[in-house]
Coordinates of C-alpha atoms in Angstrom, one line a residue:
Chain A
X188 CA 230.2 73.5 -2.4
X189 CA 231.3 73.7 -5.9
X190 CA 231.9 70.4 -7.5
X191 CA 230.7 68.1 -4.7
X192 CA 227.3 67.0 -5.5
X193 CA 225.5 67.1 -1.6
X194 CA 222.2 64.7 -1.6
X195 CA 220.4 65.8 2.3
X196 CA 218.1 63.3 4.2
X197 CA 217.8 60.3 5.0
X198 CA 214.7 59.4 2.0
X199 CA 216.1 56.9 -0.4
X200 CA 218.6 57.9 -3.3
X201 CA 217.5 57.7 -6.5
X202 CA 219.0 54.3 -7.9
X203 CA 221.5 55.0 -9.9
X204 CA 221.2 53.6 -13.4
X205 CA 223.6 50.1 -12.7
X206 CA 223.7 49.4 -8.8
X207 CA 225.7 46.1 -8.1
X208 CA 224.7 45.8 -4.4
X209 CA 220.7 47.1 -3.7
X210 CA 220.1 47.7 0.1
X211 CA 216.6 48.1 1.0
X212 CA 215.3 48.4 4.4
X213 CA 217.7 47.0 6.5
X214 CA 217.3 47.1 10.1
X215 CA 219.3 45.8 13.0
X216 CA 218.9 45.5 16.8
X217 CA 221.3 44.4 19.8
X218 CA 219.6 43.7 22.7
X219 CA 217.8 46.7 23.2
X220 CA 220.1 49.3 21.2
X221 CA 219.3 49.8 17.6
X222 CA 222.4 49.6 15.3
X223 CA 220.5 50.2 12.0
X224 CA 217.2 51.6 10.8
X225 CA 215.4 51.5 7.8
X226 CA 218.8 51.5 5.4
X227 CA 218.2 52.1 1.8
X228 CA 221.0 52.1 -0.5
X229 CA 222.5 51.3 -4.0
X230 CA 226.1 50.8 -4.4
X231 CA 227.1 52.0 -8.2
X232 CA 228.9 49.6 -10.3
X233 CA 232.7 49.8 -10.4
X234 CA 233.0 52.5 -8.0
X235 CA 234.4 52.8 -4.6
X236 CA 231.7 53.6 -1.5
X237 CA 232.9 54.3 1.7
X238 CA 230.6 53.7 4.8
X239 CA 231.3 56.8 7.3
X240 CA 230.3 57.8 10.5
X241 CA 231.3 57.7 14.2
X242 CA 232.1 54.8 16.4
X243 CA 228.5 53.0 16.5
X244 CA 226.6 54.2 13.9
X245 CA 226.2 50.5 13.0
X246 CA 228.8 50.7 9.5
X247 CA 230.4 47.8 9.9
X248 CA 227.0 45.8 11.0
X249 CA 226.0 47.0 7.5
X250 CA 229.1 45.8 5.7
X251 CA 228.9 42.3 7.8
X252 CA 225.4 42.4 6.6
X253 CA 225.7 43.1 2.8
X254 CA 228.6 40.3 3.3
X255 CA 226.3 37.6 4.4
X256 CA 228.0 37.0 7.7
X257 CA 225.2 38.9 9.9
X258 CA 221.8 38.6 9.6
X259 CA 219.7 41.4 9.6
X260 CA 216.1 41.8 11.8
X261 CA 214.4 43.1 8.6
X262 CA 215.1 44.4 4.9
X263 CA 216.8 42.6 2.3
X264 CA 220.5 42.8 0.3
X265 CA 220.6 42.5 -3.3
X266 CA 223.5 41.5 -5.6
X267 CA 223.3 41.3 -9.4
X268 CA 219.9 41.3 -8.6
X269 CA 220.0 38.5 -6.5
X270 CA 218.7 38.0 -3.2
X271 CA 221.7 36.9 -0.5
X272 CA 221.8 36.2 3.6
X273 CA 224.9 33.8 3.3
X274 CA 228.3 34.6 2.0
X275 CA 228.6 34.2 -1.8
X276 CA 231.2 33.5 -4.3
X277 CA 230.7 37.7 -5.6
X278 CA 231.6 39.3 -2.5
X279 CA 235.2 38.6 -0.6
X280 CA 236.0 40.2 2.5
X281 CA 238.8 42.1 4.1
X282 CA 238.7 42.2 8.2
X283 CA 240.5 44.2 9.9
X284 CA 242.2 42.3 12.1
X285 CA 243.9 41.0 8.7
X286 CA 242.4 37.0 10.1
X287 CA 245.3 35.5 8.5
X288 CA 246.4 32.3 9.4
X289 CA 249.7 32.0 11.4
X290 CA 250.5 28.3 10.4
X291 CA 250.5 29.2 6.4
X292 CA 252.7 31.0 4.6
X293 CA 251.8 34.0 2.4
X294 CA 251.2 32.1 -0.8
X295 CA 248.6 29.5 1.1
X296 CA 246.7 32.5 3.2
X297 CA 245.9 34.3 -0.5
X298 CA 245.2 31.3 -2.3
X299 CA 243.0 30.0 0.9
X300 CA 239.6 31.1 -0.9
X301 CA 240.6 29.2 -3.9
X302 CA 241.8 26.2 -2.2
X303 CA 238.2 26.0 -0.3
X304 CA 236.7 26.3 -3.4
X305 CA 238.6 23.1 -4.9
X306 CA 241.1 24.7 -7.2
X307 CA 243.8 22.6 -7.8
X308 CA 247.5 23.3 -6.3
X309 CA 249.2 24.5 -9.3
X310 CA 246.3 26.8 -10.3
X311 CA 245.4 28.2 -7.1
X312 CA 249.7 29.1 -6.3
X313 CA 249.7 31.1 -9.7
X314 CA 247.1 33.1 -9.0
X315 CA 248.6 33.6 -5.5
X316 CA 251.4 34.8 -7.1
X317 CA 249.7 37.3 -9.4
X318 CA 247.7 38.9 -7.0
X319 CA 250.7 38.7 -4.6
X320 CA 252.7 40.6 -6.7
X321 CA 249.8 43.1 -7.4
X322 CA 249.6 43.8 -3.7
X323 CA 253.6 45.1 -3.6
X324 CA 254.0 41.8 -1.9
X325 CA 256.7 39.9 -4.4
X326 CA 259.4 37.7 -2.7
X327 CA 257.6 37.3 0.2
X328 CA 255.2 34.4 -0.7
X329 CA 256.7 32.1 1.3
X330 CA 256.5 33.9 4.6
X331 CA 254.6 33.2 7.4
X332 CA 252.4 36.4 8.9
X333 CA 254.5 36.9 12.1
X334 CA 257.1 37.8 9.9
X335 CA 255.5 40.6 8.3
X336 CA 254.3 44.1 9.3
X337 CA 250.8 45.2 9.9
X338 CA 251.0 46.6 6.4
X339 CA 251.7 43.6 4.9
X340 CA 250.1 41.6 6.7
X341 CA 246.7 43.5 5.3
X342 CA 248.4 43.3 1.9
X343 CA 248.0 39.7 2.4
X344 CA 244.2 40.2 3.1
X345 CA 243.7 42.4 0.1
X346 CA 245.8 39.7 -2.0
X347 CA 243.5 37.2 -1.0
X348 CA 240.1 38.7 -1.1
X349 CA 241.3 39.9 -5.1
X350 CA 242.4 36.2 -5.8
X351 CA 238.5 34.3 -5.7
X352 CA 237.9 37.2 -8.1
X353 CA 234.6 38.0 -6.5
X354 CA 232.8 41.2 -8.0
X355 CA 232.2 43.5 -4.8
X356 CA 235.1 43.8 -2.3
X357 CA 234.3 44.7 1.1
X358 CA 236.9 46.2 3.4
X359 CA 236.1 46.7 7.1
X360 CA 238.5 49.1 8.4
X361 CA 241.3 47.7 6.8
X362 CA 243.5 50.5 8.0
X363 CA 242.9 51.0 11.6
X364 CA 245.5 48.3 12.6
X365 CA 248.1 49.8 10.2
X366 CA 250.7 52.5 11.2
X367 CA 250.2 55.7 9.4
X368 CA 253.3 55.8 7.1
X369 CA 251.8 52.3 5.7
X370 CA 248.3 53.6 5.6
X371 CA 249.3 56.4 3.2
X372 CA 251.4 54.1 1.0
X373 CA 248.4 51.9 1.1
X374 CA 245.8 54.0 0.3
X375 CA 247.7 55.1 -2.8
X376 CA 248.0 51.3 -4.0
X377 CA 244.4 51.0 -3.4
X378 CA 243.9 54.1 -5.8
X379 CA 246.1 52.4 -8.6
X380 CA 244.6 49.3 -7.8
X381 CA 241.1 50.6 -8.4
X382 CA 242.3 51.4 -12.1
X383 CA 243.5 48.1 -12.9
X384 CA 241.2 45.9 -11.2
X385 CA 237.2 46.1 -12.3
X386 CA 235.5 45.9 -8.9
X387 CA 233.4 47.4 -6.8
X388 CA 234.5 48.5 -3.5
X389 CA 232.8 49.0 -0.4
X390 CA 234.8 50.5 2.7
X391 CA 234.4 50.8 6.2
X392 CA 236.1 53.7 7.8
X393 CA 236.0 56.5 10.7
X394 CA 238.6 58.7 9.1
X395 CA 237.3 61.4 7.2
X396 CA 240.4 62.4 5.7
X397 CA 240.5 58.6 4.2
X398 CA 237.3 58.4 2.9
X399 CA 237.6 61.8 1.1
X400 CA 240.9 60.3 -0.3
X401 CA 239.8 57.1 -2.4
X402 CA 235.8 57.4 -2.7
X403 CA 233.9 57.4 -5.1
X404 CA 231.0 58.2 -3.1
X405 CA 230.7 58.4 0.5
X406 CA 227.9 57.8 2.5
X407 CA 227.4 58.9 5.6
X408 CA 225.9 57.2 8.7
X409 CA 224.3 58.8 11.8
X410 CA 224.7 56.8 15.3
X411 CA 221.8 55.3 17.3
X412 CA 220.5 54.3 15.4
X413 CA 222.6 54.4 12.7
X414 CA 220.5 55.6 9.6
X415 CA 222.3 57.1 6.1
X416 CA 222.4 60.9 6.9
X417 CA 224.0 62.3 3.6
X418 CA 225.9 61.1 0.5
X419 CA 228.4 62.7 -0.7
X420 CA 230.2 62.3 -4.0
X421 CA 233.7 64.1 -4.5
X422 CA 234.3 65.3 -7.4
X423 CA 238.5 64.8 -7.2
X424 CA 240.9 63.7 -10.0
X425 CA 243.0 61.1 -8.8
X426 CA 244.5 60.3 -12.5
X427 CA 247.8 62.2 -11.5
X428 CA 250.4 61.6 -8.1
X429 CA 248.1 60.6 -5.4
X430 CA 250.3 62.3 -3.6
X431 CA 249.0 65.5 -4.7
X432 CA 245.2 64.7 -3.7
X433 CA 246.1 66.0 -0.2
X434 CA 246.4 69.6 -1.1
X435 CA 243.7 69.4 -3.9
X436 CA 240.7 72.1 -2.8
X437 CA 238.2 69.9 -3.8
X438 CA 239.6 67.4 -1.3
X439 CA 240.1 69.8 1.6
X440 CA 236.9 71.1 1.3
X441 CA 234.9 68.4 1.1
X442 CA 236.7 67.1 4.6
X443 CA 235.9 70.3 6.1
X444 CA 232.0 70.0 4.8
X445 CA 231.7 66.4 5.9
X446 CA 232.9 67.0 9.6
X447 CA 231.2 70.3 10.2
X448 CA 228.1 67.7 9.3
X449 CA 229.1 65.2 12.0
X450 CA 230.6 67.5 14.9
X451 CA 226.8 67.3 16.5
X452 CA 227.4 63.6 17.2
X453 CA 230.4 63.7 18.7
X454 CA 230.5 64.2 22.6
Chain B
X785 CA 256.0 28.6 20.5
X786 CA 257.1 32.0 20.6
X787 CA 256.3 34.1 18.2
X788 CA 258.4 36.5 17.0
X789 CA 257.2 39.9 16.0
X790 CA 259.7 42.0 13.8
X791 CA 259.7 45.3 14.6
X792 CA 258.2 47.9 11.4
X793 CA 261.0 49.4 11.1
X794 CA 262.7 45.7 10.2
X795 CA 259.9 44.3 8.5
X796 CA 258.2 47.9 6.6
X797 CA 260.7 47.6 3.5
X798 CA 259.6 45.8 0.5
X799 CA 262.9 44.1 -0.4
X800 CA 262.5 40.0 0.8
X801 CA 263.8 39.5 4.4
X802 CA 267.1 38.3 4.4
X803 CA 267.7 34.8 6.3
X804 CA 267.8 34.6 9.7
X805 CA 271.8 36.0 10.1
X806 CA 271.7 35.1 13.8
X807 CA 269.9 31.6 13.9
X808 CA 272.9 29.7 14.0
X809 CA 274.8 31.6 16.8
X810 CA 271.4 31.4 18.9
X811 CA 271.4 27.2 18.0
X812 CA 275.0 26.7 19.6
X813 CA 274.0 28.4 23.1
X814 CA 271.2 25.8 24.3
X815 CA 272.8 22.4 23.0
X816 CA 276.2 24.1 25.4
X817 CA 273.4 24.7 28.5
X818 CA 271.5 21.0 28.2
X819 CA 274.9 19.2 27.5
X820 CA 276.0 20.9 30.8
X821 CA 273.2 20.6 32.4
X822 CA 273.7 16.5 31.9
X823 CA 277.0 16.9 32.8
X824 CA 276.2 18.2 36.0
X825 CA 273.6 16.1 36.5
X826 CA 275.6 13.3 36.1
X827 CA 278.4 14.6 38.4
X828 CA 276.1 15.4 41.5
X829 CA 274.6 11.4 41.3
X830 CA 278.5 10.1 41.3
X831 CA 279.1 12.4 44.7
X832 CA 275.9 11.3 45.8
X833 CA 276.2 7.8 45.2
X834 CA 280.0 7.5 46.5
X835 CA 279.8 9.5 49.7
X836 CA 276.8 6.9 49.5
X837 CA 273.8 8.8 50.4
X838 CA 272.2 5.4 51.0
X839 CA 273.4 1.9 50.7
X840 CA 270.8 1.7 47.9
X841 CA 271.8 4.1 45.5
X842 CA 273.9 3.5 43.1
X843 CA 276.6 5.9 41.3
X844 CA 276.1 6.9 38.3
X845 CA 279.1 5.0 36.6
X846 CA 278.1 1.4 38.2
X847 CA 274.4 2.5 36.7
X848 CA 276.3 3.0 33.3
X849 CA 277.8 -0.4 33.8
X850 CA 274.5 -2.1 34.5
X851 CA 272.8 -0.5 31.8
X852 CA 275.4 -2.3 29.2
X853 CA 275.1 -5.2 31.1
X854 CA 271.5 -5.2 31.2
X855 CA 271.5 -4.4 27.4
X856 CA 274.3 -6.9 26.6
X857 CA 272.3 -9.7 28.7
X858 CA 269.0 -9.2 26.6
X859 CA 266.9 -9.1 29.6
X860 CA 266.2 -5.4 28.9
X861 CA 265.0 -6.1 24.9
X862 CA 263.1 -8.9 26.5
X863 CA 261.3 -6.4 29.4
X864 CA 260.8 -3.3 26.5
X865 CA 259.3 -6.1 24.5
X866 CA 256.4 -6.8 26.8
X867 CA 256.2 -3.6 28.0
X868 CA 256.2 -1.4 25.2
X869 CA 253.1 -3.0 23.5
X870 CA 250.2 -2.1 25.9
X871 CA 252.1 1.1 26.2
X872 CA 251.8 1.7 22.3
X873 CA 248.7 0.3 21.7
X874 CA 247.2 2.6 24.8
X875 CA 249.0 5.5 23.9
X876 CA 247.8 5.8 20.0
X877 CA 244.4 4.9 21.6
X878 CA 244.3 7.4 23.6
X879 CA 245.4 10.2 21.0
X880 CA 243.1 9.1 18.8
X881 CA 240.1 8.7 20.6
X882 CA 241.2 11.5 22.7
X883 CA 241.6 14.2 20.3
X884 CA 238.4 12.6 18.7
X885 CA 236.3 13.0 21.5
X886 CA 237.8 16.3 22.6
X887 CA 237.2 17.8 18.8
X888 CA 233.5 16.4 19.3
X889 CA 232.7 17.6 22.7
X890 CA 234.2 21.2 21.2
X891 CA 232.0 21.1 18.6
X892 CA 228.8 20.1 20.0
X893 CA 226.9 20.7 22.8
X894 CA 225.5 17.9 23.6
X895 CA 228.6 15.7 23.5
X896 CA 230.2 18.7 25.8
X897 CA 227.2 18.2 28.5
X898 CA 227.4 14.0 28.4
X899 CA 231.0 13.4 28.3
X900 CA 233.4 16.1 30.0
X901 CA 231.9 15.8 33.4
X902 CA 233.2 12.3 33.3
X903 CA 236.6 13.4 32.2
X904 CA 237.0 16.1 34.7
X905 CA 236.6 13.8 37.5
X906 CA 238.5 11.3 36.1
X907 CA 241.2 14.3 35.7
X908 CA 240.9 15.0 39.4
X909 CA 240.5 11.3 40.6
X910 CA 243.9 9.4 42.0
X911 CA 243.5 6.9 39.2
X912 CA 246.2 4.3 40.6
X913 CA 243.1 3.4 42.6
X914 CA 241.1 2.2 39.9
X915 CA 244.2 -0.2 38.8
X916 CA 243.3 -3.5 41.0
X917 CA 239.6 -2.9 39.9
X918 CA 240.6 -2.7 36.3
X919 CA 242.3 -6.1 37.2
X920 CA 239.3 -7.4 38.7
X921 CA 237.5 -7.1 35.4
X922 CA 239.3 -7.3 33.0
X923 CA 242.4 -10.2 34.7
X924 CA 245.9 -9.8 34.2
X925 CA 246.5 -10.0 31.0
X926 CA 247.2 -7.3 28.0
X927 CA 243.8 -6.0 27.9
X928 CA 244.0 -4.6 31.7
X929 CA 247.7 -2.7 31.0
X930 CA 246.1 -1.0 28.0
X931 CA 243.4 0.3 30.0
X932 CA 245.6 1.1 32.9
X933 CA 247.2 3.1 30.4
X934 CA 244.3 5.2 28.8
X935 CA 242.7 5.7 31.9
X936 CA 245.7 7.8 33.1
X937 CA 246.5 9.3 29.3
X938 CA 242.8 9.5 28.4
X939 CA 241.4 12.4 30.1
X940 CA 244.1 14.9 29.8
X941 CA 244.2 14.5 26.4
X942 CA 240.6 15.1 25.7
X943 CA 240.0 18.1 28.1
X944 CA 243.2 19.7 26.7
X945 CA 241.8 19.1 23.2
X946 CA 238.3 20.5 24.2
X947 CA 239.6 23.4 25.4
X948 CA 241.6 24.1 22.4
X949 CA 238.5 23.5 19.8
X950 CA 236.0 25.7 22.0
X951 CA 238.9 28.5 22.1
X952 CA 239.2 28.5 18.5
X953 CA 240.6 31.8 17.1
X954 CA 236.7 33.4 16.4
X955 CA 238.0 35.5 13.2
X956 CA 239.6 32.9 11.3
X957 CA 236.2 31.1 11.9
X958 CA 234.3 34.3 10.3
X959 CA 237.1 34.3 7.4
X960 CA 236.5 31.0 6.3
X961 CA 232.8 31.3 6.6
X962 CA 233.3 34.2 4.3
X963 CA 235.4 32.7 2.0
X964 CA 233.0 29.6 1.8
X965 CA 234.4 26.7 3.8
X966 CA 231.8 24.1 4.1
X967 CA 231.7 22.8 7.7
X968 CA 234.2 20.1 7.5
X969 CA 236.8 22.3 6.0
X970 CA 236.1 24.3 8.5
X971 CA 237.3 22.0 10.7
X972 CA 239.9 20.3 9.0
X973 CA 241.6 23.2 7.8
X974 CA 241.2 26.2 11.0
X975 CA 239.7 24.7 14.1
X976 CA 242.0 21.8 13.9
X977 CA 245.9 23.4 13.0
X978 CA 244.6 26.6 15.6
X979 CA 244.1 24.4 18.2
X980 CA 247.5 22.1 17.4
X981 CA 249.3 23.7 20.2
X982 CA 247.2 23.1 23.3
X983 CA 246.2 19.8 21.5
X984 CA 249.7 18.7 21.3
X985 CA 250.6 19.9 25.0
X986 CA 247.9 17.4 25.6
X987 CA 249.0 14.6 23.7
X988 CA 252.9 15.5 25.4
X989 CA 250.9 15.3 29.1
X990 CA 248.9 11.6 27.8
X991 CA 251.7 9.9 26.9
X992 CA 253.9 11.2 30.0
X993 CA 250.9 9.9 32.2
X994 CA 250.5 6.8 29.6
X995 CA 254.1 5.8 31.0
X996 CA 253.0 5.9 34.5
X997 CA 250.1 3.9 33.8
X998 CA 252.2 1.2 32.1
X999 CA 254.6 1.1 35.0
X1000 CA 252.2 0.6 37.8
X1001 CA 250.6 -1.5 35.6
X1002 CA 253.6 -3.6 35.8
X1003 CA 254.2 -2.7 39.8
X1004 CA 250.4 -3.6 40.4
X1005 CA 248.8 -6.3 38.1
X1006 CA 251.3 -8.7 36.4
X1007 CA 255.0 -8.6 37.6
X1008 CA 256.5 -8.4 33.5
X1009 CA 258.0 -6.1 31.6
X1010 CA 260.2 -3.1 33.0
X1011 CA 257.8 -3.2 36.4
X1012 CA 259.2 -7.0 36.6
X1013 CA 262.9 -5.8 36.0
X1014 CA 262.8 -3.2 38.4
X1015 CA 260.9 -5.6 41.0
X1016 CA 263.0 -8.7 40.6
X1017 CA 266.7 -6.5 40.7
X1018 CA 265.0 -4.7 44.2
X1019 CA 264.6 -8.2 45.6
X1020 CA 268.5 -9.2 44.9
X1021 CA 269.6 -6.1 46.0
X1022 CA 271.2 -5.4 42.8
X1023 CA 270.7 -1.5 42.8
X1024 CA 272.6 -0.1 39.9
X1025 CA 270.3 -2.8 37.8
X1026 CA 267.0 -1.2 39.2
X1027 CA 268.6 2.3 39.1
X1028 CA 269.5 1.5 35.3
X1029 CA 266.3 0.4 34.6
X1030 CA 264.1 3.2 35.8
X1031 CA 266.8 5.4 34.4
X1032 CA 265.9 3.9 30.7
X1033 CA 262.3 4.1 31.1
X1034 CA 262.7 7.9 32.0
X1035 CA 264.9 8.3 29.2
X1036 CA 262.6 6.6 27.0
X1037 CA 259.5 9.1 27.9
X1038 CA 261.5 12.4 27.2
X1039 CA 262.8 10.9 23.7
X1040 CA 259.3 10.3 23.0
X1041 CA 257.9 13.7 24.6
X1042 CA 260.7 15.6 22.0
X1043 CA 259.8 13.4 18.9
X1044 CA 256.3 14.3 19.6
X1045 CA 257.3 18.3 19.6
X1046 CA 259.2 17.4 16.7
X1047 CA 256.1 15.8 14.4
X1048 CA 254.2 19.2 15.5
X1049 CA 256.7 21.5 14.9
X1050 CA 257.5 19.5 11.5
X1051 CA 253.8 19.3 10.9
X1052 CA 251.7 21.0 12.0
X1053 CA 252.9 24.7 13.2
X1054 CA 255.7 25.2 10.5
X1055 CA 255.6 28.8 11.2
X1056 CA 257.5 27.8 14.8
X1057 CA 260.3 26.5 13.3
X1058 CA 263.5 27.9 15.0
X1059 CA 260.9 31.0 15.8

């Protein structure tokens, strides 16, 4: 176990001492299947959560949720403090089908939030660019999608989610429509990116491997219904080549720990 | 409309995408296939018209002839004159209100449940018939060639744009929601470009049937216009002056079919260009 703190059950986590985004009782049904039950969480401050679990444990239903674009049956969402069920200027969203529009080029799909919100041209095109640039995306701003791979194409969705600068950034399985050589390169930009950029990230995924990788803090989801099984927090230093991070022990370990805990639900 | 999809292995590398290399060697191929294709065209109606397949038809050089002549006599400006404003006025009618009412029945329910019953069966209806009643109401004057005009360019052009607005890409719906867009924006700024295509293969399929409305409009109602030139030529027996009209008035519909996919192109899907 060593430096992995393990927290067991499903009883609420203690709140940590500043939680950006508090979930309390959350519950969802489908017809007559029940994606989510009774989900309590706090998501820390300036840290990087990852929802995990298999294929319908109801993880991205909670991130749609926390984002304002589902509703729940019961329970309530919390940001700042703040009661939300609608989207809100602190939260952006990346999907993962990248839901980029084909007709505009690079620059206008990152600078869309802005340009809904009324920022003028000039304004709006300069932050484009920044945020472009911050993505690995520079000369390309004047692209259209269909020109670009899968990897960029969910550059362009990062790019555009950082630009309404929004405090909580919620990423639905960004990956999973990425090739693996991108995905790696990616996932090591979001770990630099992390450093530079003061925001809280909360991230959809079914790889294991992944979520050990960037998180802060995982937490893990059981299916039907899905309820929060076990957080885990990995203790790995990710200050040096990311590159490295794949051989850590800390890192292997805590992969090995977190699927011997959900081999029982897979078939 | 295609849409290319570069391959990762093109596309993966972070340096800018050089130009399109090959875009100008691709250009020259179709303008060599549609000028031969006109050529050929052409060719087959000379044979044709000099073995003759029918004392009636024309070749293609004496249709030439007429057509200068026609031009050169002013009766053709004179015929264009009267016909092209019912045409006009029915045609940016009908894209208007069409793409209005499409857009609103997509949208809403209730508009959806009243109106595109009516347009379906108008769709489906040989509308020629209606003509002589629309002349019953409404006379022989302008009034009854605009209408004979949008009820044939009408309906196509609102079921096409229905179709396009209730089809709307869902996620780009969700992504604008999340990102704020008030309703309107929502539809100014991703129901409406998404659903330009289909839209504008509506608007192409209106005014191709707004030109058929005009003519029997002309054929049917009041003898004026191109329907008058054509008419009055067939009674003297001067073929190569009918065959030169009906030639311009086809001409005239494909220029404006390719300026149309030229404003959408230019406009609205700039992300087609030479794609």
């Amino acid at each position: 176990m060593g430096a992995t703190a393990l927290r067991n059950g499903p009883s609420p986590v203690p709140a940590p001492i500043d939680s950006i985004v508090e979930v309390r009782g959350i519950s969802k049904t489908y017809g007559n299947v029940e994606a989510l039950r009774g989900i309590d969480l706090d998501f820390p401050r300036g840290k990087l959560t990852s929802l995990l679990g298999p294929s319908g444990c109801g993880k991205t239903t909670l991130l749609k949720i926390i984002a304002g674009l589902t509703r729940a049956d019961g329970g309530t969402v919390a940001i700042n403090g703040k009661r939300v069920s609608a989207p809100g200027p602190e939260r952006a969203f990346v999907f993962q089908d990248f839901a980029l529009m084909p007709w505009a080029t690079v620059t206008r799909n990152v600078a869309f939030g802005l340009e809904l919100r009324g920022t003028n041209k000039a304004e709006r095109e300069e932050t484009a660019h920044r945020y472009i640039a911050e993505v690995g995306l520079a000369g390309f701003e004047d692209k259209y999608p269909h020109e670009l791979s899968g990897g960029m194409r969910q550059r362009v969705g990062l790019a555009r989610a950082l630009s309404v600068d929004a405090d909580v950034l919620l990423l639905d399985e960004p990956f999973s429509a990425v090739d693996e050589q991108n995905r790696r390169k990616f996932q090591e930009d979001l770990i630099r990116l992390r450093t530079n950029q003061n925001k809280t990230f909360i991230f959809v995924t079914h790889s294991i491997e992944e979520a050990v990788y960037i998180s802060d803090r995982i937490v893990l989801l059981s299916p039907r219904p899905g309820r929060v099984s076990q957080i885990i927090e990995p203790e790995i230093d990710r200050s040096g080549d990311p590159e490295r991070i794949h051989r850590d022990r800390h890192y292997l370990d805590t992969v090995e720990e977190i699927w011997q805990g959900l081999k029982q639900y897979v078939e | 409309m295609a849409v290319s999809i570069r391959t990762e292995g093109e596309a993966a590398g972070l340096a800018p995408l050089s130009n399109r290399s090959t875009s100008g060697a691709s250009w020259d191929q179709p303008i060599i296939l549609r000028l031969v294709s006109i050529v050929l065209f052409a060719g087959i109606w000379e044979v044709a018209g000099r073995i003759p397949v029918s004392f009636a038809f024309p070749t293609f050089s004496d249709t030439i002839v007429a057509f200068f002549g026609l031009l050169a006599d002013g009766s053709l400006a004179t015929a264009y004159l009267s016909t092209l404003q019912p045409l006009v006025l029915g045609v940016v009618l009908s894209a208007f209100l069409g793409v209005g009412l499409g857009t609103i029945c997509g949208l809403w329910r209730t508009g959806e449940w009243l109106m595109i019953p009516v347009f379906i069966v108008l769709q489906a209806a040989p509308v020629a018939a209606f003509i002589p009643m629309v002349t019953f109401v409404y006379g022989i004057g302008m009034t009854a060639k605009t209408l004979a005009v949008m009820i044939l360019a009408l309906p196509v052009i609102v079921l096409n744009t229905y179709k396009a607005v209730r089809n709307v890409n869902e996620s780009l719906l969700v992504m604008c929601r999340s990102f704020l867009g008030t309703r309107w924006q929502t539809v100014a700024k991703i129901i409406l470009p998404d659903a330009s295509p289909v839209i504008f293969a509506g608007l192409r399929l209106g005014v191709a049937a707004g030109f058929v409305g005009v003519v029997l409009a002309e054929l049917l109602i009041t003898p004026t216009g191109i329907g008058d030139l054509i008419t009055f030529h067939r009674s003297r027996a001067d073929y190569a002056e009918m065959y030169a009209t009906i030639a311009s008035i086809i001409a005239l519909s494909t220029l404006t079919l390719v300026f149309l996919q030229w404003v959408e192109v230019r406009v609205f899907r700039p992300e087609s260009r030479g794609a």
